[in-house]
Structure formats: C-alpha cells, structure tokens
Amino acid sequence: MQQDGCMSSMSKSVTLFLRLCQGRLLAARDPEKVWRVGERVTNLLQKASRMPAGIHVQKRIVDGVPVEIIENNSVHANKQQTLLFLHGGGFAFGSAANYRAFVARLCKKSGIARAWVPDYTLMGKAPFPAGLNDVIAVWKALLLEHGQNELLLAGDSAGGNLSLALCHAMNASDQRLPSRVYLSSPWLDPSLSENDIRPEVVDAFLGRNEAQARDWLKRMFATPYANHHNPENPLISPLLGDLSALPPVYVQCSANEVFMIDSLRLVKQAQQLGTVCHVDVWSGVFHDFILFSPTMPEGRAAFAAAAAWLGQGEVRRPPVFQTRIRQLSSPV
C-alpha cells in the first residue's frame, strides 16, 4: 500500500518536543547519564498523563517483584481477561508508575478487567537476565492467580523485547503462553545482526540516520544490557529464536524508526512458519508514537486498533489513515 508521509500538526509538535528531549540524550557520552535523562523525560510525560475514571490501582510485591495491578471497574469490563503489560525504556528506565495512565486507558478502551504492570529490574541495578527473570516470575504468579482467565500480553520498545523473550522462555519450559500479544515499536534484535541499513532514513525519534542510531543504541543500551552474554541469545534478541510456537502477534511501528526492520523481519519469518502475525508500519510518525494517543490523532487511531486486538482479537485498521499504513500479515 502506498505510504503518505504527511504528519498531523500535533504529530509535528510532539516530534519537536521529543527532538528537544533527545538532544540531551545524544549529548550524554556515558550510558548511565543517558539513562538518567531518559528517566527524567518519562517522569515528565507521566506528569502530563491523566488517569481515566473508574480505575483502581493496587501495589503488590509478587514473588519479590513490585507490581502495579490496575483494575477496570467499568460494568462493561470483561472479568475473564487479564493483561500483563511490560513497559519500555531501553531496559534502563521507565516504571509501572510512568505507564499507569496509559495502561489504565488501554484497559478501559479494550474492556480488559485488569492489568499487571511489573517494575522489573532495570539494567542499572542488574543487567540481563535479571529483568527477564522478574517478568517470568510475575507471569508464573499470574498463571496461578488468574489461570482461569484469558491471559494477554503487551509491551512497547524494550518491553516488546521482553514480551517475546517471555514467550520463548515459557515455550521452552512447556508452560502456558498468552492468547495473543501486542507490541508497539519493539526492539527485537539488540544483537543488531541485520545489516540492511537504510542510509537515507533519519530516525524521527533520535534525529540520526540509521547507521548512527544503531551505533548509539549499541553503546548506550545493547552492550550494557547483554553484559558479556552472547547478544544472539534468543532471550536477549528474541527475533533470533523459534517463532513457530508464538501466539498471534499484532505489531505497530513507524517507518521512520530504526527498529522498523525488526518488525518486518518478524512478519517475514512468521510467513515462512505459518505463525499468525500482523504488522502495521506507519509513515509520518516516530518510535512508540502510541504513547501520545491522548494528543495525536495518529496515536489515537493506533491505540484504538491495539485495544481491539487485545480485547477482541480483531485487527481493525483505521480507515482514515489507510494511506499511511503499510499492512503486512501472516499467513497471507
């Protein structure tokens, strides 16, 4: 489908704001300084987020891991559905609190009754496999407490990585997988094994071409996260694992982000294996644009599609933006 690169005026404004924030990120030479800047930016976005009505938030320690449990008290909520949401932040920043309003709105829009959002260990405290081990522990606890429910899984950016890594880990131990998975701009290959770089494309989030963006991501995030482990380990780079046993997956990403190639490789491999996978590549937006769904029309449309997938298992592409979405699905 032909792409139209036009941005909405609000999308342009948000992109400008992000460029100003990312200027601070790119100026930092030390990974830990980059992570601190990222933490400040996500805290700022949290302050600008509004919680929807009819939501109750409970904090618990689940098998040693802090977890926020978001309860959708709407009379229309499907009590038989429970979501595990894994937040992004390059494995280095972000928190359940940062994503509280976003996940609450996702529950309201999708009709899901509850969501668990773990504060998994960030790599500044302990690198791989600490964060993934936390996620696995929380998933197992979720199985025990809500195993009678339909269990759903979602994550953005690094949280998308952890989502598929969790599926690999559960499949390897012959344990239950989620019914379906939603990923926003996932970073699925921190090994950076793909050499098909688009030299003409500037990452709309980082303001750098793909070669520069990949080099920066490797130094600031990928290498510290792997921490002397083989980065091609499927639990670090889940795109390199066995995708044949994955549950149905729906992915949204930007055509103007360095992680787009991961999503394209995912759907291509899914086609070869017969795995159900839907990928929407949006032009004229940036990495993880769905987080700006309250203010951007593109974000609102993507958010509605994500909610329909998680709540009903339906792929509802927004017709108003159809000329800006490259739609890929497997099986074809």
Short mmCIF file of C-alpha atoms in Angstrom, two decimals:
data_model
loop_
_atom_site.label_atom_id
_atom_site.label_comp_id
_atom_site.label_asym_id
_atom_site.label_seq_id
_atom_site.Cartn_x
_atom_site.Cartn_y
_atom_site.Cartn_z
CA MET A 1 0.00 0.00 0.00
CA GLN A 2 1.34 3.44 -0.91
CA GLN A 3 2.54 5.45 2.06
CA ASP A 4 1.86 9.12 2.61
CA GLY A 5 4.48 10.80 4.78
CA CYS A 6 2.30 13.68 5.95
CA MET A 7 2.24 14.34 9.69
CA SER A 8 -0.63 15.89 11.57
CA SER A 9 0.17 19.27 13.10
CA MET A 10 0.04 17.71 16.57
CA SER A 11 2.44 14.97 15.47
CA LYS A 12 4.88 17.63 14.29
CA SER A 13 4.64 19.42 17.64
CA VAL A 14 5.23 16.23 19.60
CA THR A 15 8.17 15.32 17.35
CA LEU A 16 9.73 18.73 18.01
CA PHE A 17 9.30 18.22 21.76
CA LEU A 18 10.95 14.80 21.53
CA ARG A 19 13.82 16.18 19.48
CA LEU A 20 14.50 18.72 22.24
CA CYS A 21 14.49 15.92 24.81
CA GLN A 22 16.62 13.63 22.68
CA GLY A 23 19.18 16.38 22.24
CA ARG A 24 20.01 15.88 25.90
CA LEU A 25 20.16 12.12 25.44
CA LEU A 26 22.52 12.30 22.49
CA ALA A 27 24.76 14.85 24.20
CA ALA A 28 25.44 12.45 27.08
CA ARG A 29 28.55 10.33 26.49
CA ASP A 30 28.08 7.89 29.33
CA PRO A 31 25.32 5.24 29.31
CA GLU A 32 24.25 5.93 32.89
CA LYS A 33 23.87 9.64 32.10
CA VAL A 34 21.72 8.72 29.10
CA TRP A 35 19.55 6.53 31.31
CA ARG A 36 19.10 9.34 33.85
CA VAL A 37 17.98 11.72 31.11
CA GLY A 38 15.55 9.09 29.83
CA GLU A 39 14.17 8.68 33.33
CA ARG A 40 13.59 12.42 33.63
CA VAL A 41 11.79 12.53 30.28
CA THR A 42 9.48 9.62 31.16
CA ASN A 43 8.73 11.19 34.54
CA LEU A 44 7.82 14.41 32.74
CA LEU A 45 5.46 12.56 30.42
CA GLN A 46 3.89 10.81 33.41
CA LYS A 47 3.05 14.16 34.99
CA ALA A 48 1.26 15.19 31.78
CA SER A 49 -0.85 12.00 31.71
CA ARG A 50 -4.39 11.81 33.06
CA MET A 51 -5.93 8.77 34.67
CA PRO A 52 -9.37 7.76 33.38
CA ALA A 53 -12.27 7.44 35.78
CA GLY A 54 -13.33 4.09 37.19
CA ILE A 55 -9.82 2.73 37.76
CA HIS A 56 -8.40 1.29 40.97
CA VAL A 57 -4.64 0.82 41.37
CA GLN A 58 -3.16 -1.61 43.86
CA LYS A 59 0.55 -2.09 44.59
CA ARG A 60 1.84 -5.53 45.49
CA ILE A 61 5.04 -7.49 45.77
CA VAL A 62 4.72 -10.59 43.60
CA ASP A 63 7.46 -13.16 44.15
CA GLY A 64 9.82 -10.35 45.12
CA VAL A 65 8.87 -8.07 42.20
CA PRO A 66 6.93 -4.80 42.70
CA VAL A 67 3.78 -4.88 40.58
CA GLU A 68 1.01 -2.37 39.97
CA ILE A 69 -2.37 -4.01 39.47
CA ILE A 70 -4.79 -1.85 37.52
CA GLU A 71 -8.45 -2.75 37.96
CA ASN A 72 -11.03 -1.60 35.42
CA ASN A 73 -14.22 -1.16 37.44
CA SER A 74 -16.45 -0.49 34.44
CA VAL A 75 -19.64 -2.54 34.38
CA HIS A 76 -18.71 -3.48 30.81
CA ALA A 77 -15.26 -4.85 31.73
CA ASN A 78 -14.62 -8.46 30.75
CA LYS A 79 -13.82 -10.10 34.08
CA GLN A 80 -12.37 -13.09 32.23
CA GLN A 81 -9.47 -11.13 30.73
CA THR A 82 -6.17 -10.22 32.40
CA LEU A 83 -3.28 -8.35 30.75
CA LEU A 84 0.43 -8.39 31.56
CA PHE A 85 1.97 -5.15 30.31
CA LEU A 86 5.76 -4.73 30.08
CA HIS A 87 6.93 -1.13 29.88
CA GLY A 88 9.65 0.21 27.62
CA GLY A 89 12.69 2.35 28.36
CA GLY A 90 15.66 0.60 26.79
CA PHE A 91 15.88 -1.85 29.72
CA ALA A 92 17.31 1.13 31.66
CA PHE A 93 14.45 3.43 32.67
CA GLY A 94 10.67 3.56 32.82
CA SER A 95 8.37 2.24 35.52
CA ALA A 96 4.89 0.96 36.21
CA ALA A 97 4.01 4.42 37.53
CA ASN A 98 5.16 6.05 34.28
CA TYR A 99 2.79 3.79 32.33
CA ARG A 100 -0.09 3.77 34.81
CA ALA A 101 -2.38 6.15 32.91
CA PHE A 102 -1.58 4.56 29.53
CA VAL A 103 -2.35 1.03 30.72
CA ALA A 104 -5.47 2.22 32.54
CA ARG A 105 -6.76 3.79 29.32
CA LEU A 106 -5.89 0.61 27.43
CA CYS A 107 -7.97 -1.43 29.88
CA LYS A 108 -10.89 0.97 29.54
CA LYS A 109 -10.74 1.04 25.74
CA SER A 110 -10.31 -2.72 25.32
CA GLY A 111 -12.69 -3.76 28.08
CA ILE A 112 -10.00 -5.80 29.84
CA ALA A 113 -10.80 -6.11 33.54
CA ARG A 114 -7.30 -5.92 34.98
CA ALA A 115 -3.65 -5.45 34.10
CA TRP A 116 -0.46 -6.33 35.93
CA VAL A 117 2.47 -3.98 35.29
CA PRO A 118 5.73 -5.15 36.90
CA ASP A 119 8.62 -2.93 37.92
CA TYR A 120 11.16 -5.41 36.59
CA THR A 121 14.83 -4.90 37.47
CA LEU A 122 16.46 -2.27 35.25
CA MET A 123 19.97 -2.86 33.95
CA GLY A 124 21.46 -0.02 36.01
CA LYS A 125 20.84 -2.26 39.02
CA ALA A 126 21.42 -5.62 37.35
CA PRO A 127 21.67 -6.37 33.60
CA PHE A 128 20.40 -9.43 31.73
CA PRO A 129 18.89 -11.77 32.81
CA ALA A 130 17.61 -10.02 35.95
CA GLY A 131 14.76 -8.09 34.32
CA LEU A 132 13.58 -11.06 32.28
CA ASN A 133 13.71 -13.30 35.35
CA ASP A 134 11.41 -10.85 37.13
CA VAL A 135 8.99 -10.92 34.20
CA ILE A 136 9.00 -14.73 34.18
CA ALA A 137 8.30 -14.81 37.92
CA VAL A 138 5.37 -12.42 37.56
CA TRP A 139 3.93 -14.38 34.63
CA LYS A 140 4.04 -17.60 36.65
CA ALA A 141 2.29 -15.85 39.54
CA LEU A 142 -0.32 -14.54 37.12
CA LEU A 143 -0.94 -18.09 35.90
CA LEU A 144 -1.57 -19.23 39.45
CA GLU A 145 -3.86 -16.35 40.36
CA HIS A 146 -5.75 -15.81 37.09
CA GLY A 147 -5.12 -19.02 35.19
CA GLN A 148 -8.85 -19.40 34.64
CA ASN A 149 -8.86 -16.16 32.63
CA GLU A 150 -7.85 -15.36 29.08
CA LEU A 151 -4.31 -14.04 29.57
CA LEU A 152 -2.98 -11.33 27.27
CA LEU A 153 0.48 -9.81 26.84
CA ALA A 154 1.62 -6.40 25.62
CA GLY A 155 4.79 -4.33 25.65
CA ASP A 156 6.41 -1.35 23.99
CA SER A 157 10.00 -0.91 22.79
CA ALA A 158 12.23 -2.86 25.22
CA GLY A 159 9.03 -4.16 26.81
CA GLY A 160 8.18 -5.66 23.43
CA ASN A 161 11.52 -7.46 23.51
CA LEU A 162 10.76 -8.83 26.98
CA SER A 163 7.31 -9.92 25.80
CA LEU A 164 8.65 -12.20 23.07
CA ALA A 165 11.54 -13.34 25.29
CA LEU A 166 8.94 -14.36 27.88
CA CYS A 167 7.11 -16.39 25.22
CA HIS A 168 10.37 -18.16 24.31
CA ALA A 169 11.10 -18.93 27.96
CA MET A 170 7.61 -20.27 28.62
CA ASN A 171 7.63 -22.35 25.45
CA ALA A 172 11.00 -23.86 26.39
CA SER A 173 9.61 -24.93 29.77
CA ASP A 174 6.33 -26.15 28.24
CA GLN A 175 4.23 -23.60 30.13
CA ARG A 176 1.18 -21.66 29.08
CA LEU A 177 1.57 -18.79 26.63
CA PRO A 178 -0.70 -15.74 26.32
CA SER A 179 -3.69 -15.92 23.99
CA ARG A 180 -2.29 -13.07 21.92
CA VAL A 181 0.40 -10.40 22.04
CA TYR A 182 0.50 -6.70 21.16
CA LEU A 183 3.83 -4.91 20.55
CA SER A 184 4.48 -1.21 19.97
CA SER A 185 7.78 -0.35 18.22
CA PRO A 186 9.52 -3.43 19.65
CA TRP A 187 13.30 -3.75 19.82
CA LEU A 188 13.51 -7.43 18.94
CA ASP A 189 17.18 -7.75 17.98
CA PRO A 190 19.66 -5.97 20.29
CA SER A 191 22.38 -8.10 18.67
CA LEU A 192 21.89 -5.75 15.70
CA SER A 193 22.51 -8.70 13.39
CA GLU A 194 20.66 -7.16 10.44
CA ASN A 195 22.97 -5.25 8.08
CA ASP A 196 20.23 -3.94 5.77
CA ILE A 197 20.56 -0.29 6.83
CA ARG A 198 18.61 2.45 5.06
CA PRO A 199 21.21 5.25 4.74
CA GLU A 200 18.64 7.77 3.56
CA VAL A 201 16.31 7.31 6.55
CA VAL A 202 16.63 9.54 9.62
CA ASP A 203 15.16 8.10 12.80
CA ALA A 204 12.35 10.51 13.66
CA PHE A 205 12.86 9.96 17.40
CA LEU A 206 16.65 10.27 17.59
CA GLY A 207 17.24 12.66 14.70
CA ARG A 208 20.10 10.47 13.39
CA ASN A 209 20.46 8.25 10.34
CA GLU A 210 20.11 4.52 10.87
CA ALA A 211 23.83 3.77 11.00
CA GLN A 212 24.40 6.45 13.63
CA ALA A 213 21.31 5.41 15.58
CA ARG A 214 22.35 1.74 15.64
CA ASP A 215 25.85 2.62 16.83
CA TRP A 216 24.44 4.82 19.61
CA LEU A 217 21.92 2.18 20.69
CA LYS A 218 24.63 -0.47 20.80
CA ARG A 219 26.92 1.62 23.02
CA MET A 220 24.26 3.04 25.33
CA PHE A 221 21.83 0.14 25.66
CA ALA A 222 22.53 -3.15 23.84
CA THR A 223 26.06 -3.83 25.10
CA PRO A 224 25.35 -2.88 28.75
CA TYR A 225 22.16 -4.95 28.71
CA ALA A 226 23.77 -8.14 27.33
CA ASN A 227 26.60 -7.78 29.88
CA HIS A 228 29.05 -10.26 28.35
CA HIS A 229 26.30 -12.71 27.40
CA ASN A 230 26.01 -13.63 23.73
CA PRO A 231 23.69 -10.94 22.30
CA GLU A 232 22.34 -13.52 19.84
CA ASN A 233 20.81 -15.46 22.72
CA PRO A 234 17.07 -15.58 21.83
CA LEU A 235 16.24 -14.38 25.34
CA ILE A 236 18.22 -11.20 24.57
CA SER A 237 17.34 -10.95 20.87
CA PRO A 238 14.02 -12.83 20.64
CA LEU A 239 13.77 -12.29 16.89
CA LEU A 240 16.54 -14.90 16.58
CA GLY A 241 14.55 -17.55 18.46
CA ASP A 242 12.00 -20.13 17.34
CA LEU A 243 8.97 -18.13 16.22
CA SER A 244 6.91 -21.15 15.20
CA ALA A 245 5.30 -21.53 18.63
CA LEU A 246 4.41 -17.88 19.19
CA PRO A 247 0.80 -16.93 19.89
CA PRO A 248 -0.85 -14.49 17.45
CA VAL A 249 1.01 -11.16 17.42
CA TYR A 250 -0.01 -7.65 16.35
CA VAL A 251 2.74 -5.04 15.91
CA GLN A 252 2.64 -1.31 15.24
CA CYS A 253 5.77 0.66 14.39
CA SER A 254 6.98 3.72 12.49
CA ALA A 255 8.52 3.69 9.03
CA ASN A 256 10.86 6.37 10.37
CA GLU A 257 12.42 4.40 13.23
CA VAL A 258 15.49 2.22 13.37
CA PHE A 259 13.51 -0.67 14.87
CA MET A 260 11.19 -0.97 11.85
CA ILE A 261 13.43 -3.63 10.31
CA ASP A 262 12.84 -5.86 13.35
CA SER A 263 9.09 -5.81 12.77
CA LEU A 264 9.49 -6.52 9.05
CA ARG A 265 11.78 -9.46 9.79
CA LEU A 266 9.26 -10.75 12.33
CA VAL A 267 6.38 -10.86 9.87
CA LYS A 268 8.59 -12.31 7.12
CA GLN A 269 9.71 -15.17 9.35
CA ALA A 270 6.14 -15.65 10.57
CA GLN A 271 5.01 -16.08 6.96
CA GLN A 272 7.59 -18.83 6.48
CA LEU A 273 6.48 -20.63 9.66
CA GLY A 274 2.71 -20.13 9.42
CA THR A 275 2.62 -18.07 12.62
CA VAL A 276 -0.18 -15.50 12.85
CA CYS A 277 1.40 -12.04 12.79
CA HIS A 278 0.06 -8.64 11.76
CA VAL A 279 2.36 -5.63 11.34
CA ASP A 280 1.26 -2.06 10.66
CA VAL A 281 4.06 0.28 9.56
CA TRP A 282 3.01 3.91 9.93
CA SER A 283 4.63 6.73 7.98
CA GLY A 284 4.87 10.27 9.31
CA VAL A 285 5.23 9.27 12.97
CA PHE A 286 8.04 8.21 15.33
CA HIS A 287 9.12 5.44 17.71
CA ASP A 288 6.41 4.40 20.19
CA PHE A 289 4.01 7.10 18.99
CA ILE A 290 1.06 5.26 20.55
CA LEU A 291 2.15 6.64 23.95
CA PHE A 292 0.95 10.04 22.71
CA SER A 293 -2.54 8.77 21.92
CA PRO A 294 -4.28 11.44 24.04
CA THR A 295 -2.85 14.26 21.91
CA MET A 296 -2.04 12.84 18.45
CA PRO A 297 -4.76 11.69 16.03
CA GLU A 298 -2.39 9.01 14.70
CA GLY A 299 -1.78 7.83 18.24
CA ARG A 300 -5.50 7.67 18.99
CA ALA A 301 -6.15 5.59 15.87
CA ALA A 302 -3.30 3.20 16.65
CA PHE A 303 -4.45 2.99 20.28
CA ALA A 304 -7.98 2.01 19.21
CA ALA A 305 -6.56 -0.70 16.94
CA ALA A 306 -4.35 -2.05 19.73
CA ALA A 307 -7.31 -2.14 22.12
CA ALA A 308 -9.46 -4.01 19.59
CA TRP A 309 -6.73 -6.60 19.14
CA LEU A 310 -6.18 -7.17 22.84
CA GLY A 311 -9.83 -7.08 23.83
CA GLN A 312 -11.48 -8.88 20.91
CA GLY A 313 -8.63 -10.38 18.89
CA GLU A 314 -9.63 -8.28 15.88
CA VAL A 315 -7.36 -6.30 13.58
CA ARG A 316 -9.18 -3.04 12.88
CA ARG A 317 -7.03 -0.79 10.74
CA PRO A 318 -8.15 2.86 10.98
CA PRO A 319 -9.61 3.78 7.57
CA VAL A 320 -8.91 7.49 7.99
CA PHE A 321 -5.15 6.80 7.92
CA GLN A 322 -5.14 3.87 5.50
CA THR A 323 -2.85 5.64 3.00
CA ARG A 324 -0.23 5.97 5.73
CA ILE A 325 -0.20 2.38 6.93
CA ARG A 326 1.73 -0.39 5.22
CA GLN A 327 -0.17 -3.51 6.24
CA LEU A 328 1.61 -6.86 6.47
CA SER A 329 0.03 -10.07 7.72
CA SER A 330 0.91 -13.73 8.09
CA PRO A 331 -0.39 -16.14 6.99
CA VAL A 332 -1.08 -14.23 3.78
#
